[in-house]
């Protein structure tokens, strides 16, 4: 079970523009659509004039309706919020449209992580699935990726990052659905990035 948060500003950037408040003589030159350089008293700055909006027809996150997992992990002061980015085999629009798929990712990701780390899955808590806009996002919803957010014991964060980066780690030697979930993880994404 899940419910969708239909507000579009939760996971998308709220950066609409950036400007300099310095005074002096200004010269403005357009670089590319959406950006321009301004030189004020010989100092150049870049101004972002627009960006692509997050598609309004998509929620920005999916949260478990009822957690069957142990919520003690979020209450434990020795946990860290981590993020796991999935590759384009699990695109966000597909996750939103397929409750079975999103439900499986919500359920199996903690099991995948716990199995790899050799810890009880009750030590890992799911927070949500979230939309992730890559730097190359141009407004096409199919480019939006899926991000799993959850808490794990702090002492395992670095080990998990190392496992994600190593193709021969225990993370990738699981079987069944857990192997499928593990193999969809983006190995270059920093778990502490979010």
PDB file of C-alpha atoms in Angstrom:
ATOM      1  CA  UNK A   1       0.000   0.000   0.000  1.00  0.00           C
ATOM      2  CA  UNK A   2       1.113   3.523  -0.652  1.00  0.00           C
ATOM      3  CA  UNK A   3      -0.192   6.997  -1.007  1.00  0.00           C
ATOM      4  CA  UNK A   4       1.105   9.759  -3.220  1.00  0.00           C
ATOM      5  CA  UNK A   5       2.004  13.253  -2.143  1.00  0.00           C
ATOM      6  CA  UNK A   6       0.780  15.232  -5.122  1.00  0.00           C
ATOM      7  CA  UNK A   7       2.627  18.443  -4.202  1.00  0.00           C
ATOM      8  CA  UNK A   8       5.213  19.047  -6.886  1.00  0.00           C
ATOM      9  CA  UNK A   9       7.747  20.983  -4.858  1.00  0.00           C
ATOM     10  CA  UNK A  10       8.868  18.318  -2.382  1.00  0.00           C
ATOM     11  CA  UNK A  11      11.598  16.696  -4.454  1.00  0.00           C
ATOM     12  CA  UNK A  12      12.089  19.152  -7.254  1.00  0.00           C
ATOM     13  CA  UNK A  13      14.420  22.082  -6.960  1.00  0.00           C
ATOM     14  CA  UNK A  14      12.905  25.322  -5.774  1.00  0.00           C
ATOM     15  CA  UNK A  15      15.616  27.306  -7.506  1.00  0.00           C
ATOM     16  CA  UNK A  16      13.816  29.583  -9.932  1.00  0.00           C
ATOM     17  CA  UNK A  17      16.427  32.281 -10.254  1.00  0.00           C
ATOM     18  CA  UNK A  18      19.673  33.474  -8.803  1.00  0.00           C
ATOM     19  CA  UNK A  19      20.822  37.058  -9.065  1.00  0.00           C
ATOM     20  CA  UNK A  20      23.581  39.267  -7.785  1.00  0.00           C
ATOM     21  CA  UNK A  21      22.744  42.277  -5.650  1.00  0.00           C
ATOM     22  CA  UNK A  22      26.073  43.986  -6.197  1.00  0.00           C
ATOM     23  CA  UNK A  23      26.071  47.544  -7.493  1.00  0.00           C
ATOM     24  CA  UNK A  24      28.131  49.076 -10.266  1.00  0.00           C
ATOM     25  CA  UNK A  25      28.294  48.980 -14.030  1.00  0.00           C
ATOM     26  CA  UNK A  26      26.628  45.869 -15.393  1.00  0.00           C
ATOM     27  CA  UNK A  27      27.025  44.133 -18.738  1.00  0.00           C
ATOM     28  CA  UNK A  28      24.734  41.218 -19.547  1.00  0.00           C
ATOM     29  CA  UNK A  29      25.366  38.501 -22.137  1.00  0.00           C
ATOM     30  CA  UNK A  30      23.080  35.547 -22.863  1.00  0.00           C
ATOM     31  CA  UNK A  31      24.908  32.188 -22.713  1.00  0.00           C
ATOM     32  CA  UNK A  32      22.229  29.647 -23.452  1.00  0.00           C
ATOM     33  CA  UNK A  33      18.489  29.590 -23.020  1.00  0.00           C
ATOM     34  CA  UNK A  34      17.803  29.915 -19.306  1.00  0.00           C
ATOM     35  CA  UNK A  35      21.182  31.366 -18.304  1.00  0.00           C
ATOM     36  CA  UNK A  36      23.097  34.598 -18.759  1.00  0.00           C
ATOM     37  CA  UNK A  37      26.308  36.121 -17.505  1.00  0.00           C
ATOM     38  CA  UNK A  38      26.439  39.492 -15.868  1.00  0.00           C
ATOM     39  CA  UNK A  39      29.660  41.411 -15.316  1.00  0.00           C
ATOM     40  CA  UNK A  40      29.506  43.934 -12.479  1.00  0.00           C
ATOM     41  CA  UNK A  41      32.636  46.019 -11.902  1.00  0.00           C
ATOM     42  CA  UNK A  42      34.668  43.383 -13.735  1.00  0.00           C
ATOM     43  CA  UNK A  43      33.289  40.429 -11.734  1.00  0.00           C
ATOM     44  CA  UNK A  44      31.306  37.880 -13.760  1.00  0.00           C
ATOM     45  CA  UNK A  45      28.341  36.014 -12.357  1.00  0.00           C
ATOM     46  CA  UNK A  46      25.865  33.576 -13.875  1.00  0.00           C
ATOM     47  CA  UNK A  47      22.144  34.126 -13.504  1.00  0.00           C
ATOM     48  CA  UNK A  48      19.721  31.248 -13.908  1.00  0.00           C
ATOM     49  CA  UNK A  49      16.644  32.736 -15.533  1.00  0.00           C
ATOM     50  CA  UNK A  50      14.509  29.621 -15.885  1.00  0.00           C
ATOM     51  CA  UNK A  51      14.428  25.880 -15.408  1.00  0.00           C
ATOM     52  CA  UNK A  52      12.151  23.050 -16.418  1.00  0.00           C
ATOM     53  CA  UNK A  53       9.245  22.550 -14.086  1.00  0.00           C
ATOM     54  CA  UNK A  54       8.485  19.205 -12.506  1.00  0.00           C
ATOM     55  CA  UNK A  55       5.529  17.605 -14.318  1.00  0.00           C
ATOM     56  CA  UNK A  56       2.356  18.508 -12.427  1.00  0.00           C
ATOM     57  CA  UNK A  57       0.684  15.211 -13.323  1.00  0.00           C
ATOM     58  CA  UNK A  58       3.190  13.256 -11.211  1.00  0.00           C
ATOM     59  CA  UNK A  59       3.564  13.103  -7.439  1.00  0.00           C
ATOM     60  CA  UNK A  60       7.032  13.887  -6.148  1.00  0.00           C
ATOM     61  CA  UNK A  61       7.063  11.090  -3.576  1.00  0.00           C
ATOM     62  CA  UNK A  62       5.407   7.830  -2.590  1.00  0.00           C
ATOM     63  CA  UNK A  63       5.215   7.017   1.110  1.00  0.00           C
ATOM     64  CA  UNK A  64       4.225   3.684   2.644  1.00  0.00           C
ATOM     65  CA  UNK A  65       0.631   3.985   3.911  1.00  0.00           C
ATOM     66  CA  UNK A  66       1.328   1.750   6.878  1.00  0.00           C
ATOM     67  CA  UNK A  67       4.751   0.631   7.818  1.00  0.00           C
ATOM     68  CA  UNK A  68       5.123  -3.072   8.430  1.00  0.00           C
ATOM     69  CA  UNK A  69       8.750  -2.373   9.141  1.00  0.00           C
ATOM     70  CA  UNK A  70      10.262  -1.417  12.459  1.00  0.00           C
ATOM     71  CA  UNK A  71       9.945   2.346  13.005  1.00  0.00           C
ATOM     72  CA  UNK A  72      12.511   2.239  15.810  1.00  0.00           C
ATOM     73  CA  UNK A  73      15.283   2.882  13.283  1.00  0.00           C
ATOM     74  CA  UNK A  74      14.043   6.426  12.689  1.00  0.00           C
ATOM     75  CA  UNK A  75      13.796   7.057  16.414  1.00  0.00           C
ATOM     76  CA  UNK A  76      17.300   5.759  17.052  1.00  0.00           C
ATOM     77  CA  UNK A  77      19.720   8.665  17.235  1.00  0.00           C
ATOM     78  CA  UNK A  78      22.443   6.529  15.670  1.00  0.00           C
ATOM     79  CA  UNK A  79      20.877   6.220  12.213  1.00  0.00           C
ATOM     80  CA  UNK A  80      21.559   8.135   9.040  1.00  0.00           C
ATOM     81  CA  UNK A  81      19.153   9.077   6.262  1.00  0.00           C
ATOM     82  CA  UNK A  82      20.466   7.569   3.032  1.00  0.00           C
ATOM     83  CA  UNK A  83      19.367   7.681  -0.579  1.00  0.00           C
ATOM     84  CA  UNK A  84      19.550   4.892  -3.128  1.00  0.00           C
ATOM     85  CA  UNK A  85      19.142   5.987  -6.752  1.00  0.00           C
ATOM     86  CA  UNK A  86      17.744   3.442  -9.184  1.00  0.00           C
ATOM     87  CA  UNK A  87      18.753   3.400 -12.824  1.00  0.00           C
ATOM     88  CA  UNK A  88      16.442   4.087 -15.738  1.00  0.00           C
ATOM     89  CA  UNK A  89      15.044   0.538 -15.601  1.00  0.00           C
ATOM     90  CA  UNK A  90      12.803   1.863 -12.785  1.00  0.00           C
ATOM     91  CA  UNK A  91      11.738   5.296 -14.071  1.00  0.00           C
ATOM     92  CA  UNK A  92       9.608   7.461 -11.794  1.00  0.00           C
ATOM     93  CA  UNK A  93       6.518   7.706 -14.050  1.00  0.00           C
ATOM     94  CA  UNK A  94       6.382   3.894 -14.248  1.00  0.00           C
ATOM     95  CA  UNK A  95       6.740   3.579 -10.460  1.00  0.00           C
ATOM     96  CA  UNK A  96       3.868   6.032  -9.962  1.00  0.00           C
ATOM     97  CA  UNK A  97       1.609   4.194 -12.424  1.00  0.00           C
ATOM     98  CA  UNK A  98       2.396   0.702 -11.078  1.00  0.00           C
ATOM     99  CA  UNK A  99       1.531   0.306  -7.415  1.00  0.00           C
ATOM    100  CA  UNK A 100       2.811  -3.292  -7.448  1.00  0.00           C
ATOM    101  CA  UNK A 101       6.241  -2.128  -8.621  1.00  0.00           C
ATOM    102  CA  UNK A 102       6.494   0.725  -6.136  1.00  0.00           C
ATOM    103  CA  UNK A 103       5.230  -1.554  -3.375  1.00  0.00           C
ATOM    104  CA  UNK A 104       7.930  -4.097  -4.186  1.00  0.00           C
ATOM    105  CA  UNK A 105      10.669  -1.450  -4.148  1.00  0.00           C
ATOM    106  CA  UNK A 106       9.378  -0.114  -0.819  1.00  0.00           C
ATOM    107  CA  UNK A 107       9.331  -3.644   0.623  1.00  0.00           C
ATOM    108  CA  UNK A 108      12.439  -5.209  -0.904  1.00  0.00           C
ATOM    109  CA  UNK A 109      15.002  -2.381  -0.742  1.00  0.00           C
ATOM    110  CA  UNK A 110      15.445  -2.666   3.056  1.00  0.00           C
ATOM    111  CA  UNK A 111      15.784  -6.453   2.691  1.00  0.00           C
ATOM    112  CA  UNK A 112      18.410  -6.049  -0.047  1.00  0.00           C
ATOM    113  CA  UNK A 113      20.420  -3.633   2.099  1.00  0.00           C
ATOM    114  CA  UNK A 114      20.089  -5.686   5.290  1.00  0.00           C
ATOM    115  CA  UNK A 115      21.115  -8.910   3.537  1.00  0.00           C
ATOM    116  CA  UNK A 116      24.177  -7.246   2.013  1.00  0.00           C
ATOM    117  CA  UNK A 117      25.199  -5.682   5.334  1.00  0.00           C
ATOM    118  CA  UNK A 118      24.455  -8.822   7.353  1.00  0.00           C
ATOM    119  CA  UNK A 119      22.072  -7.036   9.725  1.00  0.00           C
ATOM    120  CA  UNK A 120      18.452  -7.452  10.779  1.00  0.00           C
ATOM    121  CA  UNK A 121      16.071  -5.764   8.328  1.00  0.00           C
ATOM    122  CA  UNK A 122      14.305  -4.189  11.336  1.00  0.00           C
ATOM    123  CA  UNK A 123      17.332  -1.878  11.636  1.00  0.00           C
ATOM    124  CA  UNK A 124      16.443  -0.280   8.282  1.00  0.00           C
ATOM    125  CA  UNK A 125      13.402   1.936   7.837  1.00  0.00           C
ATOM    126  CA  UNK A 126      11.882   3.190   4.603  1.00  0.00           C
ATOM    127  CA  UNK A 127      10.980   6.879   4.527  1.00  0.00           C
ATOM    128  CA  UNK A 128       9.713   7.155   0.945  1.00  0.00           C
ATOM    129  CA  UNK A 129      10.339   6.786  -2.728  1.00  0.00           C
ATOM    130  CA  UNK A 130      11.043  10.139  -4.317  1.00  0.00           C
ATOM    131  CA  UNK A 131      11.355  11.585  -7.792  1.00  0.00           C
ATOM    132  CA  UNK A 132      14.906  12.436  -8.818  1.00  0.00           C
ATOM    133  CA  UNK A 133      15.566  14.926 -11.601  1.00  0.00           C
ATOM    134  CA  UNK A 134      18.977  14.325 -13.198  1.00  0.00           C
ATOM    135  CA  UNK A 135      21.088  17.336 -14.152  1.00  0.00           C
ATOM    136  CA  UNK A 136      20.163  16.709 -17.788  1.00  0.00           C
ATOM    137  CA  UNK A 137      16.409  16.943 -17.093  1.00  0.00           C
ATOM    138  CA  UNK A 138      14.756  18.906 -19.898  1.00  0.00           C
ATOM    139  CA  UNK A 139      11.122  18.626 -18.843  1.00  0.00           C
ATOM    140  CA  UNK A 140      10.555  15.124 -20.271  1.00  0.00           C
ATOM    141  CA  UNK A 141       8.954  13.098 -17.456  1.00  0.00           C
ATOM    142  CA  UNK A 142      10.529   9.857 -18.725  1.00  0.00           C
ATOM    143  CA  UNK A 143      13.934  11.194 -17.599  1.00  0.00           C
ATOM    144  CA  UNK A 144      12.897  11.335 -13.933  1.00  0.00           C
ATOM    145  CA  UNK A 145      14.448   8.536 -11.885  1.00  0.00           C
ATOM    146  CA  UNK A 146      13.391   6.812  -8.655  1.00  0.00           C
ATOM    147  CA  UNK A 147      15.143   7.446  -5.350  1.00  0.00           C
ATOM    148  CA  UNK A 148      14.641   5.309  -2.215  1.00  0.00           C
ATOM    149  CA  UNK A 149      15.044   7.205   1.063  1.00  0.00           C
ATOM    150  CA  UNK A 150      15.488   5.458   4.369  1.00  0.00           C
ATOM    151  CA  UNK A 151      17.386   5.226   7.637  1.00  0.00           C
ATOM    152  CA  UNK A 152      20.173   2.739   8.338  1.00  0.00           C
ATOM    153  CA  UNK A 153      22.475   2.446  11.338  1.00  0.00           C
ATOM    154  CA  UNK A 154      25.185   5.087  10.933  1.00  0.00           C
ATOM    155  CA  UNK A 155      27.992   2.567  11.419  1.00  0.00           C
ATOM    156  CA  UNK A 156      27.015   0.848   8.126  1.00  0.00           C
ATOM    157  CA  UNK A 157      26.779   3.876   5.825  1.00  0.00           C
ATOM    158  CA  UNK A 158      30.367   3.758   4.527  1.00  0.00           C
ATOM    159  CA  UNK A 159      30.278  -0.032   4.124  1.00  0.00           C
ATOM    160  CA  UNK A 160      27.056   0.242   2.117  1.00  0.00           C
ATOM    161  CA  UNK A 161      28.569   2.904  -0.135  1.00  0.00           C
ATOM    162  CA  UNK A 162      31.581   0.658  -0.773  1.00  0.00           C
ATOM    163  CA  UNK A 163      29.298  -2.290  -1.564  1.00  0.00           C
ATOM    164  CA  UNK A 164      27.214  -0.253  -3.994  1.00  0.00           C
ATOM    165  CA  UNK A 165      30.383   0.820  -5.816  1.00  0.00           C
ATOM    166  CA  UNK A 166      31.855  -2.702  -6.069  1.00  0.00           C
ATOM    167  CA  UNK A 167      30.230  -4.980  -8.655  1.00  0.00           C
ATOM    168  CA  UNK A 168      31.431  -8.122  -6.835  1.00  0.00           C
ATOM    169  CA  UNK A 169      30.065  -7.140  -3.391  1.00  0.00           C
ATOM    170  CA  UNK A 170      27.462  -9.106  -1.394  1.00  0.00           C
ATOM    171  CA  UNK A 171      24.882  -6.513  -2.450  1.00  0.00           C
ATOM    172  CA  UNK A 172      24.875  -7.908  -5.984  1.00  0.00           C
ATOM    173  CA  UNK A 173      25.131 -11.622  -5.132  1.00  0.00           C
ATOM    174  CA  UNK A 174      21.544 -11.989  -3.928  1.00  0.00           C
ATOM    175  CA  UNK A 175      18.886 -14.043  -5.693  1.00  0.00           C
ATOM    176  CA  UNK A 176      15.336 -13.598  -6.934  1.00  0.00           C
ATOM    177  CA  UNK A 177      13.592 -10.258  -6.609  1.00  0.00           C
ATOM    178  CA  UNK A 178      16.312  -9.015  -4.257  1.00  0.00           C
ATOM    179  CA  UNK A 179      18.888  -9.516  -7.034  1.00  0.00           C
ATOM    180  CA  UNK A 180      16.680  -7.630  -9.482  1.00  0.00           C
ATOM    181  CA  UNK A 181      16.333  -4.715  -7.062  1.00  0.00           C
ATOM    182  CA  UNK A 182      20.080  -4.677  -6.317  1.00  0.00           C
ATOM    183  CA  UNK A 183      20.969  -4.730 -10.006  1.00  0.00           C
ATOM    184  CA  UNK A 184      18.793  -1.659 -10.630  1.00  0.00           C
ATOM    185  CA  UNK A 185      20.790   0.456  -8.138  1.00  0.00           C
ATOM    186  CA  UNK A 186      22.888   3.213  -9.679  1.00  0.00           C
ATOM    187  CA  UNK A 187      26.430   2.359  -8.462  1.00  0.00           C
ATOM    188  CA  UNK A 188      27.784   5.894  -8.909  1.00  0.00           C
ATOM    189  CA  UNK A 189      25.305   7.723  -6.673  1.00  0.00           C
ATOM    190  CA  UNK A 190      26.466   8.744  -3.183  1.00  0.00           C
ATOM    191  CA  UNK A 191      24.165   7.337  -0.486  1.00  0.00           C
ATOM    192  CA  UNK A 192      24.682  10.522   1.540  1.00  0.00           C
ATOM    193  CA  UNK A 193      23.804  12.815  -1.377  1.00  0.00           C
ATOM    194  CA  UNK A 194      20.230  13.559  -0.427  1.00  0.00           C
TER     195      UNK A 194
END
